[in-house]
PDB file of C-alpha atoms in Angstrom:
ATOM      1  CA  UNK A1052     -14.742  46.851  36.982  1.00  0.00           C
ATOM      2  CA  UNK A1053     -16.911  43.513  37.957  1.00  0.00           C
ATOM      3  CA  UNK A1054     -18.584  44.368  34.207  1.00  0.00           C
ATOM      4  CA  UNK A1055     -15.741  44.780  32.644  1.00  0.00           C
ATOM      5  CA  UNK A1056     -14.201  41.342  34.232  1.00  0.00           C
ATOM      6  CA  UNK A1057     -17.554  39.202  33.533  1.00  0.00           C
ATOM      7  CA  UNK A1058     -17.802  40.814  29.484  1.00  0.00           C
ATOM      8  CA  UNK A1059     -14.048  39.596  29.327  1.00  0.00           C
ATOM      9  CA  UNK A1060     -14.681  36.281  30.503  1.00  0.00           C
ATOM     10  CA  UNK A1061     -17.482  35.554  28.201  1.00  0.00           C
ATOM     11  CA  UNK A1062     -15.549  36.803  25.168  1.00  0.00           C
ATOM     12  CA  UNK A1063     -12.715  34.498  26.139  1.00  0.00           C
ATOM     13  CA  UNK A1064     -15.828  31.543  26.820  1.00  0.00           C
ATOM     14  CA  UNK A1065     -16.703  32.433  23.360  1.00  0.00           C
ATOM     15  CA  UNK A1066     -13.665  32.055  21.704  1.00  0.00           C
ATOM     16  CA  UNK A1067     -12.611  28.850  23.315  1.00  0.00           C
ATOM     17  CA  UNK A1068     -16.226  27.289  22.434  1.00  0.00           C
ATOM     18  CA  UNK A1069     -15.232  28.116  18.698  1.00  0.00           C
ATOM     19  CA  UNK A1070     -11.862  27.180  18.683  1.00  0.00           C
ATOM     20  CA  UNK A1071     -12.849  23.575  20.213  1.00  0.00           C
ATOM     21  CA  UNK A1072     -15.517  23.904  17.372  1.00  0.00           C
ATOM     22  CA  UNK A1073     -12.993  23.765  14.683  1.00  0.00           C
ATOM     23  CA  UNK A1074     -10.974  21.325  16.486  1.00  0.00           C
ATOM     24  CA  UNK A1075     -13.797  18.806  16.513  1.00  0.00           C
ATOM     25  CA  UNK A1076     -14.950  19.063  13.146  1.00  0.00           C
ATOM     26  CA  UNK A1077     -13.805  15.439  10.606  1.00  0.00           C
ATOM     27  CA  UNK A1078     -12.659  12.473  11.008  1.00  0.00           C
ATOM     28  CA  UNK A1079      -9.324  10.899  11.858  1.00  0.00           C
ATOM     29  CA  UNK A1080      -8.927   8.520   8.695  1.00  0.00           C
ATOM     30  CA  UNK A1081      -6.189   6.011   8.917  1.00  0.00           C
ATOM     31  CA  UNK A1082      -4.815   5.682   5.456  1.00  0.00           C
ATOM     32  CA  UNK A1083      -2.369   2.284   4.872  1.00  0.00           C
ATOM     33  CA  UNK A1084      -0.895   3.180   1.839  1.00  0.00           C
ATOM     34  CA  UNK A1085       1.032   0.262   0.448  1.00  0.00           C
ATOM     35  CA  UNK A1086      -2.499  -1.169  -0.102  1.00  0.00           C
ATOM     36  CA  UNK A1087      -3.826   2.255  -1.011  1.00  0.00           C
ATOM     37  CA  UNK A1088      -6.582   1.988   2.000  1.00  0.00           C
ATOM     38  CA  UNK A1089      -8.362   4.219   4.121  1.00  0.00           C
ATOM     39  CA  UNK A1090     -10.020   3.087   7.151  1.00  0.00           C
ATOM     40  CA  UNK A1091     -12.587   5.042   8.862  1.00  0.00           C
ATOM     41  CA  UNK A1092     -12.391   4.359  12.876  1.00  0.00           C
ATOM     42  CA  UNK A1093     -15.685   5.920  13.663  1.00  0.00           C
ATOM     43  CA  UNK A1094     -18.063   3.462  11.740  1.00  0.00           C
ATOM     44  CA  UNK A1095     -15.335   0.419  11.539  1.00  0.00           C
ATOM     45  CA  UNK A1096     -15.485   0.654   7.488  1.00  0.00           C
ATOM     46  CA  UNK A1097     -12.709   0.265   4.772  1.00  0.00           C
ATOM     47  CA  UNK A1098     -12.871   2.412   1.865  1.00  0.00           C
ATOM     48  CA  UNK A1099     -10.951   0.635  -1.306  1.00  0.00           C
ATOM     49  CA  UNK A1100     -11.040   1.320  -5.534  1.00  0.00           C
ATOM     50  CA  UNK A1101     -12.682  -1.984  -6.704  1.00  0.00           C
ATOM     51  CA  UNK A1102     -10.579  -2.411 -10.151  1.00  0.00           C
ATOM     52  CA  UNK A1103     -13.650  -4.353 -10.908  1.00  0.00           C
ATOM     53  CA  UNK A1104     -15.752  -1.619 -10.677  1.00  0.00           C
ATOM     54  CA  UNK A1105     -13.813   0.893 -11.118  1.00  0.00           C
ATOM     55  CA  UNK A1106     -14.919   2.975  -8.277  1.00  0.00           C
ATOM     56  CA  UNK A1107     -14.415   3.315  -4.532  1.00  0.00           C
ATOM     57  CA  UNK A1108     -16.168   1.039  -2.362  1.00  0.00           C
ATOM     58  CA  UNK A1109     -16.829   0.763   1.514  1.00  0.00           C
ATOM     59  CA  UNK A1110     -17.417  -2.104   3.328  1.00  0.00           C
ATOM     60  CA  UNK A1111     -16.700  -3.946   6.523  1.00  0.00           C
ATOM     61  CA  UNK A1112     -14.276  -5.954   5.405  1.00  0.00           C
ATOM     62  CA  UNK A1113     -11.841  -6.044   2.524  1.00  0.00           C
ATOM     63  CA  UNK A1114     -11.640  -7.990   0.229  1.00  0.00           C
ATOM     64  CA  UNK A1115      -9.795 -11.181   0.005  1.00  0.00           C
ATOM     65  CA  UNK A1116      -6.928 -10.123  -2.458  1.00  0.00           C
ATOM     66  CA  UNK A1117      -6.184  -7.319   0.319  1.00  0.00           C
ATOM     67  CA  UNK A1118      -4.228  -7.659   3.174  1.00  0.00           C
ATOM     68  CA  UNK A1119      -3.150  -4.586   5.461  1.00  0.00           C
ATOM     69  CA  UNK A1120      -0.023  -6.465   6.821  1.00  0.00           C
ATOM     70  CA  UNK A1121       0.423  -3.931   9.520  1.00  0.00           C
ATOM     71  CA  UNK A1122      -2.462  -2.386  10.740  1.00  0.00           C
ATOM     72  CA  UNK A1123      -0.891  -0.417  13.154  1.00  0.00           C
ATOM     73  CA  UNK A1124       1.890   1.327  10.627  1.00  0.00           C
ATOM     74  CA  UNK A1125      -0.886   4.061   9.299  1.00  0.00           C
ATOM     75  CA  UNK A1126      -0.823   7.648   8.223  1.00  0.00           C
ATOM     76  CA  UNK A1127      -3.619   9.703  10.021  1.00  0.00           C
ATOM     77  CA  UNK A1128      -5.980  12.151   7.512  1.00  0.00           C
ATOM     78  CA  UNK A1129      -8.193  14.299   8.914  1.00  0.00           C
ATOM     79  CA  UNK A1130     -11.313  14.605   6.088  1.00  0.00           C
ATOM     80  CA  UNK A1131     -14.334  16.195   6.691  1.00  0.00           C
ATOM     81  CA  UNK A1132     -17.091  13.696   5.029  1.00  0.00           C
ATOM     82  CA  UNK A1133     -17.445  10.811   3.613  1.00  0.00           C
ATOM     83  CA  UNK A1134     -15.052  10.815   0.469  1.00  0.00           C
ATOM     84  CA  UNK A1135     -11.808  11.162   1.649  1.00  0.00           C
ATOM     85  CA  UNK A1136     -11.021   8.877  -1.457  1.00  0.00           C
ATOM     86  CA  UNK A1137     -11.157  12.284  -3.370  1.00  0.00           C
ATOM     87  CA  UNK A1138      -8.265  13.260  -2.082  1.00  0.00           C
ATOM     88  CA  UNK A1139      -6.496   9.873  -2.919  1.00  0.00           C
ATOM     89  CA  UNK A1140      -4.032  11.355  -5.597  1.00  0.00           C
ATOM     90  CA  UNK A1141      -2.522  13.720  -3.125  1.00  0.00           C
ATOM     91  CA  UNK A1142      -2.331  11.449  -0.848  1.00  0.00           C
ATOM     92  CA  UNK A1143      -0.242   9.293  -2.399  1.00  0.00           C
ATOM     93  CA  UNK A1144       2.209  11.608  -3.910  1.00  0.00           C
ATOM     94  CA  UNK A1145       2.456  12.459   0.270  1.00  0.00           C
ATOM     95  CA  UNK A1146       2.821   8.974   1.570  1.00  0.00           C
ATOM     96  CA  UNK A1147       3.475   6.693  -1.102  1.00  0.00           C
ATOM     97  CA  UNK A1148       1.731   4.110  -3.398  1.00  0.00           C
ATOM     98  CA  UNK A1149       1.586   0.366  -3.408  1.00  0.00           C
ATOM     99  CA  UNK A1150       3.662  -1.202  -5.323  1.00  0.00           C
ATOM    100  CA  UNK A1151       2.816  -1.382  -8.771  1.00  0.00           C
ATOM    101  CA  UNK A1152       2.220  -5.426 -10.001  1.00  0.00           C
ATOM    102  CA  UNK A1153       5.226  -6.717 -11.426  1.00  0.00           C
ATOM    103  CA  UNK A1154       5.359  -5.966 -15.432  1.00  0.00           C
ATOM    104  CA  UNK A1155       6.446  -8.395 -18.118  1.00  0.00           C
ATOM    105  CA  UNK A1156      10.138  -8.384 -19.094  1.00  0.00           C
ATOM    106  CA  UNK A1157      10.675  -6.914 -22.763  1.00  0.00           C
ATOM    107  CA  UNK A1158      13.161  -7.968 -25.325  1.00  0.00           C
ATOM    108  CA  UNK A1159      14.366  -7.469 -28.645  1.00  0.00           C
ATOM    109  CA  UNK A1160      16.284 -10.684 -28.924  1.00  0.00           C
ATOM    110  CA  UNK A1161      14.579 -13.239 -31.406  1.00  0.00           C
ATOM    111  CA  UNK A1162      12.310 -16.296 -29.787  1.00  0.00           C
ATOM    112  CA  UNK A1163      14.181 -19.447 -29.274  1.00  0.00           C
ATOM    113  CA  UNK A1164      13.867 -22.381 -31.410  1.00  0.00           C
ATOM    114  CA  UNK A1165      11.452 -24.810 -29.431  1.00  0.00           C
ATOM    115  CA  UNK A1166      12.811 -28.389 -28.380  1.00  0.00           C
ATOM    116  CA  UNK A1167      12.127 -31.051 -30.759  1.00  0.00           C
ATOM    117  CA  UNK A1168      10.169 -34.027 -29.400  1.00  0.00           C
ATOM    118  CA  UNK A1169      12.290 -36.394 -27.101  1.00  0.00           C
ATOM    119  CA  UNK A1170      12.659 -39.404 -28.666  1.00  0.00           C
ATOM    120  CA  UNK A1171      11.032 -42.531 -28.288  1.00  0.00           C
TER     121      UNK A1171
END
């Protein structure tokens, strides 16, 4: 019986050692979407697509023309590695995208005359 108790306590040691295992494993991104930002807690770094570059980017800081205006209004993605970025599509068809730039009024009516000169 003491066997029996001491083989079922290390199978349930076991299990519990795995199953905190797979718990542990990633990282707890915070994502800010209406800037379309992920920010990684563990190593302090923003991760950003440089339209410039046309790539991702990580850095310390972000860049000027970005401004999380609520940095504690985030959506939390767990992502094993480095890229989480890879992901980005789904993620924003999950929590939303910024908002896209504003886009030039079109028109079919005819341009207007311009002003003569004012007179002198």
């Amino acid at each position: 019986m003491k066997k029996t108790i001491i083989i079922f306590s290390f199978f349930i040691a076991a299990s519990l050692a795995v199953h905190a295992q797979a718990d542990s494993s990633g990282t707890n991104y915070r994502f800010y979407p209406e800037v379309n930002v992920y920010f990684n807690p563990n190593t302090k770094t923003y991760s950003w697509f440089d339209q410039n570059r046309s790539s991702w980017t990580t850095g310390i800081q972000l860049p000027l023309s970005m401004k999380v205006k609520d940095e504690n209004t985030f959506n939390t993605i767990r992502y094993e590695g480095t890229d989480v970025w890879s992901a980005n599509a789904d993620h924003i068809k999950i929590y939303g995208a910024p908002p896209a730039p504003a886009m030039p009024k079109t028109t079919n009516k005819a341009p207007e005359k311009p002003l003569p000169p004012p007179a002198k």
